[in-house]
GROMACS .gro file of C-alpha atoms in nm:
model
  274
    1MET     CA    1  26.071   9.873  18.969
    2THR     CA    2  26.097   9.490  18.987
    3LYS     CA    3  26.098   9.259  18.721
    4GLU     CA    4  26.012   8.864  18.670
    5SER     CA    5  26.181   8.690  18.400
    6ALA     CA    6  25.994   8.380  18.222
    7ILE     CA    7  26.012   8.151  17.940
    8LYS     CA    8  25.712   8.102  17.729
    9LEU     CA    9  25.655   7.805  17.508
   10PHE     CA   10  25.538   7.832  17.157
   11GLU     CA   11  25.512   7.518  16.941
   12GLN     CA   12  25.776   7.356  17.165
   13LYS     CA   13  26.000   7.662  17.113
   14GLN     CA   14  26.143   7.909  17.382
   15VAL     CA   15  26.035   8.262  17.368
   16ARG     CA   16  26.230   8.484  17.615
   17SER     CA   17  25.985   8.721  17.800
   18LEU     CA   18  26.000   8.982  18.092
   19TRP     CA   19  25.725   9.084  18.320
   20ASN     CA   20  25.726   9.470  18.419
   21GLU     CA   21  25.558   9.484  18.733
   22GLU     CA   22  25.521   9.878  18.748
   23GLU     CA   23  25.366   9.884  18.380
   24GLU     CA   24  25.165   9.554  18.436
   25GLN     CA   25  25.297   9.445  18.108
   26TRP     CA   26  25.475   9.146  17.933
   27TYR     CA   27  25.770   9.206  17.707
   28PHE     CA   28  25.872   8.934  17.443
   29SER     CA   29  26.182   8.874  17.252
   30ILE     CA   30  26.105   8.987  16.898
   31VAL     CA   31  26.405   8.766  16.751
   32ASP     CA   32  26.251   8.457  16.933
   33VAL     CA   33  25.908   8.525  16.780
   34ILE     CA   34  26.067   8.581  16.440
   35ALA     CA   35  26.237   8.262  16.462
   36ILE     CA   36  25.929   8.055  16.517
   37LEU     CA   37  25.720   8.228  16.275
   38SER     CA   38  25.982   8.227  15.980
   39ASN     CA   39  26.120   7.883  16.067
   40GLN     CA   40  26.469   8.013  16.101
   41VAL     CA   41  26.714   7.756  16.213
   42ASN     CA   42  26.946   7.962  16.413
   43HIS     CA   43  26.975   8.287  16.603
   44GLN     CA   44  27.165   8.477  16.360
   45GLY     CA   45  26.903   8.386  16.061
   46ALA     CA   46  26.633   8.521  16.297
   47ARG     CA   47  26.837   8.839  16.368
   48ASN     CA   48  26.879   8.888  15.990
   49TYR     CA   49  26.508   8.833  15.927
   50TRP     CA   50  26.414   9.103  16.182
   51LYS     CA   51  26.672   9.336  16.040
   52VAL     CA   52  26.513   9.325  15.676
   53LEU     CA   53  26.155   9.316  15.833
   54LYS     CA   54  26.219   9.629  16.047
   55SER     CA   55  26.369   9.815  15.760
   56ARG     CA   56  26.056   9.711  15.528
   57LEU     CA   57  25.818   9.859  15.811
   58LEU     CA   58  25.989  10.165  15.863
   59LYS     CA   59  25.974  10.254  15.498
   60GLU     CA   60  25.593  10.171  15.525
   61GLY     CA   61  25.556  10.411  15.806
   62ASN     CA   62  25.475  10.154  16.068
   63GLU     CA   63  25.597  10.274  16.416
   64THR     CA   64  25.374  10.034  16.617
   65VAL     CA   65  25.657   9.769  16.586
   66THR     CA   66  25.966   9.947  16.480
   67ASN     CA   67  25.938  10.187  16.797
   68CYS     CA   68  26.011   9.882  17.021
   69ASN     CA   69  26.183   9.865  17.370
   70ARG     CA   70  26.534   9.709  17.436
   71LEU     CA   71  26.575   9.516  17.750
   72LYS     CA   72  26.838   9.278  17.875
   73LEU     CA   73  26.747   8.924  17.847
   74VAL     CA   74  26.945   8.607  17.881
   75ALA     CA   75  27.151   8.546  17.549
   76GLU     CA   76  27.259   8.207  17.416
   77ASP     CA   77  27.586   8.253  17.608
   78GLY     CA   78  27.423   8.293  17.929
   79LYS     CA   79  27.483   8.658  17.956
   80MET     CA   80  27.233   8.946  17.998
   81ARG     CA   81  27.246   9.126  17.663
   82LEU     CA   82  27.026   9.423  17.514
   83THR     CA   83  26.753   9.275  17.281
   84ASP     CA   84  26.469   9.405  17.107
   85VAL     CA   85  26.122   9.321  17.268
   86ALA     CA   86  25.775   9.383  17.180
   87ASP     CA   87  25.447   9.439  17.422
   88THR     CA   88  25.140   9.244  17.343
   89GLU     CA   89  24.995   9.485  17.093
   90GLN     CA   90  25.311   9.520  16.915
   91LEU     CA   91  25.369   9.132  16.913
   92PHE     CA   92  25.040   9.088  16.730
   93ARG     CA   93  25.123   9.373  16.471
   94LEU     CA   94  25.457   9.201  16.426
   95ILE     CA   95  25.248   8.864  16.358
   96GLN     CA   96  25.052   9.044  16.124
   97SER     CA   97  25.372   9.140  15.900
   98VAL     CA   98  25.532   8.801  15.859
   99PRO     CA   99  25.422   8.590  15.574
  100SER     CA  100  25.422   8.255  15.730
  101PRO     CA  101  25.177   7.962  15.777
  102ASN     CA  102  25.291   7.962  16.145
  103ALA     CA  103  25.123   8.313  16.168
  104GLU     CA  104  24.804   8.231  15.992
  105PRO     CA  105  24.611   8.115  16.295
  106PHE     CA  106  24.695   8.425  16.482
  107LYS     CA  107  24.591   8.631  16.172
  108LEU     CA  108  24.244   8.450  16.127
  109TRP     CA  109  24.196   8.504  16.513
  110LEU     CA  110  24.272   8.885  16.518
  111ALA     CA  111  24.042   8.910  16.199
  112LYS     CA  112  23.754   8.745  16.404
  113VAL     CA  113  23.821   8.939  16.699
  114GLY     CA  114  23.801   9.262  16.488
  115SER     CA  115  23.474   9.161  16.308
  116GLU     CA  116  23.336   9.082  16.661
  117ARG     CA  117  23.439   9.404  16.788
  118LEU     CA  118  23.251   9.585  16.502
  119ASP     CA  119  22.929   9.401  16.572
  120GLU     CA  120  22.947   9.474  16.944
  121ILE     CA  121  22.980   9.868  16.841
  122ALA     CA  122  22.663   9.833  16.635
  123ASP     CA  123  22.471   9.632  16.889
  124PRO     CA  124  22.638   9.655  17.246
  125GLU     CA  125  22.391   9.378  17.358
  126ILE     CA  126  22.601   9.121  17.172
  127GLY     CA  127  22.906   9.226  17.372
  128ILE     CA  128  22.730   9.155  17.697
  129ASP     CA  129  22.596   8.819  17.568
  130ARG     CA  130  22.975   8.727  17.476
  131LEU     CA  131  23.083   8.843  17.801
  132MET     CA  132  22.853   8.642  17.998
  133GLU     CA  133  22.919   8.333  17.774
  134THR     CA  134  23.308   8.390  17.827
  135TYR     CA  135  23.275   8.413  18.215
  136LEU     CA  136  23.072   8.101  18.244
  137LYS     CA  137  23.285   7.884  18.009
  138LYS     CA  138  23.566   7.993  18.249
  139GLY     CA  139  23.355   7.816  18.526
  140TYR     CA  140  23.219   8.113  18.723
  141SER     CA  141  22.876   8.086  18.885
  142LYS     CA  142  22.568   8.268  18.697
  143GLU     CA  143  22.519   8.449  19.027
  144TRP     CA  144  22.873   8.604  19.013
  145VAL     CA  145  22.851   8.665  18.649
  146ASN     CA  146  22.552   8.865  18.709
  147GLN     CA  147  22.716   9.065  18.974
  148ARG     CA  148  23.039   9.129  18.749
  149LEU     CA  149  22.807   9.255  18.467
  150LYS     CA  150  22.655   9.480  18.725
  151SER     CA  151  22.964   9.612  18.834
  152ILE     CA  152  23.081   9.703  18.475
  153GLU     CA  153  22.758   9.906  18.449
  154VAL     CA  154  22.833  10.081  18.769
  155ARG     CA  155  23.190  10.155  18.660
  156LYS     CA  156  23.062  10.296  18.323
  157ASP     CA  157  22.853  10.540  18.488
  158LEU     CA  158  23.137  10.653  18.687
  159THR     CA  159  23.371  10.696  18.415
  160ASP     CA  160  23.099  10.888  18.221
  161GLU     CA  161  23.061  11.117  18.511
  162TRP     CA  162  23.439  11.177  18.536
  163GLU     CA  163  23.466  11.246  18.167
  164ILE     CA  164  23.168  11.520  18.208
  165ARG     CA  165  23.398  11.675  18.489
  166GLY     CA  166  23.712  11.683  18.272
  167VAL     CA  167  23.891  11.395  18.417
  168LYS     CA  168  24.144  11.251  18.135
  169LYS     CA  169  24.176  10.864  18.074
  170GLY     CA  170  24.453  10.688  18.163
  171GLN     CA  171  24.673  10.806  18.438
  172GLU     CA  172  24.382  11.037  18.601
  173PHE     CA  173  24.141  10.756  18.582
  174ALA     CA  174  24.390  10.525  18.744
  175ILE     CA  175  24.469  10.786  19.020
  176LEU     CA  176  24.098  10.809  19.120
  177THR     CA  177  24.041  10.446  19.102
  178ASP     CA  178  24.333  10.394  19.339
  179GLU     CA  179  24.184  10.665  19.584
  180ILE     CA  180  23.853  10.487  19.578
  181THR     CA  181  24.006  10.132  19.624
  182LYS     CA  182  24.245  10.239  19.902
  183ALA     CA  183  23.943  10.417  20.093
  184TRP     CA  184  23.712  10.100  20.111
  185SER     CA  185  23.970   9.810  20.086
  186GLY     CA  186  24.259   9.960  20.277
  187LEU     CA  187  24.482   9.860  19.991
  188SER     CA  188  24.602  10.048  19.667
  189VAL     CA  189  24.500   9.845  19.341
  190LYS     CA  190  24.869   9.736  19.299
  191GLU     CA  191  24.881   9.609  19.670
  192TYR     CA  192  24.527   9.448  19.623
  193LYS     CA  193  24.666   9.254  19.288
  194ASN     CA  194  24.974   9.170  19.501
  195LEU     CA  195  24.777   8.996  19.774
  196LYS     CA  196  24.585   8.785  19.515
  197GLU     CA  197  24.902   8.731  19.319
  198LEU     CA  198  24.781   8.885  18.998
  199LYS     CA  199  24.976   9.033  18.715
  200LYS     CA  200  24.784   9.130  18.421
  201GLU     CA  201  24.476   8.977  18.542
  202ASN     CA  202  24.166   9.216  18.576
  203LEU     CA  203  24.128   9.279  18.951
  204ARG     CA  204  23.748   9.274  18.951
  205ASP     CA  205  23.747   8.955  18.789
  206ASN     CA  206  23.938   8.802  19.099
  207MET     CA  207  23.701   8.943  19.348
  208THR     CA  208  23.434   8.749  19.564
  209ASN     CA  209  23.075   8.832  19.543
  210LEU     CA  210  23.111   9.073  19.849
  211GLU     CA  211  23.405   9.231  19.728
  212LEU     CA  212  23.248   9.312  19.406
  213VAL     CA  213  22.946   9.426  19.601
  214LEU     CA  214  23.159   9.685  19.822
  215ASN     CA  215  23.360   9.788  19.522
  216MET     CA  216  23.029   9.875  19.339
  217LEU     CA  217  22.903  10.077  19.642
  218ALA     CA  218  23.219  10.280  19.658
  219GLU     CA  219  23.197  10.353  19.284
  220ALA     CA  220  22.835  10.415  19.259
  221THR     CA  221  22.860  10.647  19.586
  222THR     CA  222  23.140  10.830  19.413
  223THR     CA  223  22.939  10.902  19.079
  224GLU     CA  224  22.624  11.028  19.300
  225ILE     CA  225  22.861  11.261  19.512
  226SER     CA  226  23.013  11.392  19.187
  227LYS     CA  227  22.700  11.451  19.031
  228GLU     CA  228  22.579  11.668  19.333
  229LYS     CA  229  22.903  11.843  19.395
  230LYS     CA  230  22.981  11.900  19.019
  231PRO     CA  231  23.368  11.923  19.081
  232LYS     CA  232  23.575  12.155  18.871
  233THR     CA  233  23.933  12.037  18.942
  234PHE     CA  234  24.097  11.710  18.957
  235GLN     CA  235  24.187  11.785  19.317
  236GLN     CA  236  23.816  11.795  19.401
  237ASN     CA  237  23.737  11.476  19.204
  238LYS     CA  238  24.009  11.324  19.396
  239THR     CA  239  23.853  11.421  19.731
  240ILE     CA  240  23.502  11.288  19.612
  241ALA     CA  241  23.654  10.971  19.517
  242LYS     CA  242  23.789  10.908  19.871
  243GLN     CA  243  23.463  11.009  20.008
  244GLY     CA  244  23.281  10.759  19.792
  245GLY     CA  245  23.511  10.489  19.892
  246THR     CA  246  23.535  10.581  20.255
  247ILE     CA  247  23.160  10.531  20.283
  248ALA     CA  248  23.187  10.155  20.134
  249GLY     CA  249  23.506  10.120  20.362
  250ASN     CA  250  23.299  10.196  20.680
  251THR     CA  251  23.031   9.934  20.553
  252ARG     CA  252  23.325   9.676  20.522
  253LYS     CA  253  23.429   9.739  20.896
  254GLU     CA  254  23.072   9.692  21.007
  255ILE     CA  255  23.040   9.356  20.825
  256GLU     CA  256  23.379   9.249  20.954
  257ASP     CA  257  23.296   9.346  21.307
  258LYS     CA  258  22.965   9.158  21.280
  259THR     CA  259  23.099   8.847  21.127
  260GLY     CA  260  23.453   8.835  21.256
  261LYS     CA  261  23.607   8.754  20.896
  262LYS     CA  262  23.809   8.948  20.665
  263ILE     CA  263  23.624   9.073  20.345
  264VAL     CA  264  23.959   9.169  20.128
  265THR     CA  265  24.124   8.820  20.098
  266SER     CA  266  24.386   8.643  19.895
  267ILE     CA  267  24.118   8.459  19.722
  268SER     CA  268  24.150   8.511  19.356
  269ALA     CA  269  23.964   8.342  19.028
  270LYS     CA  270  24.172   8.033  19.054
  271LYS     CA  271  24.060   7.954  19.409
  272LEU     CA  272  23.710   8.080  19.322
  273LEU     CA  273  23.669   7.842  19.043
  274ASP     CA  274  23.847   7.533  19.231
   0.00000   0.00000   0.00000
């Protein structure tokens, strides 16, 4: 596992952070965040505040934040020392637990996001409209956004089919997605993201129109084969995922032969929107 360390600035203060490439997850120093939220003037004050807060959260039965990881980060003395860290979800929960004016904007934002999510559950069309608006605000073309929304529909059909066939969400979904991606693009999901220099970003959000089309073809084909074959085991689902991806992969090769251009490229959203 390789890691990249980075410093995040929050209100002109430093928050030590670490990127876990294998998990595709950022981890943030809890003490650094506490120092900002509680206006602690020194590291020891922030450590003491976190110690008291952690004890209170444990008594309340809150394991979301208290079951944190410990990773080595650069300390004030320049040495690598074990430090309590939080992932993004834990960080948001931590912010909710700190009574501070500095935390209030985050709390209001979280409340707004929660309210919007309930609206979307009640009326899924609201979520689609918001998603389109978000993509357009980021600078994507309307044509690309329509293609992306269609790819979400195709993906949902596939995951619904997987659930019917007993495939478990999480790791099993990821393995089958990897099989499809390798079969049509020639790269694993991780290799594909590395090619585009992505970390936490969504791979599909960084695909060109043609990449999206081929990815949709691979997933839609996998769905149709699965509906016909009705696989009963995970291995059978894996075989079908490879078959669906291979059909799209053959199409990719034919297009590349005719155009003389590679379809799978390092072009990401940053370059798409330039």
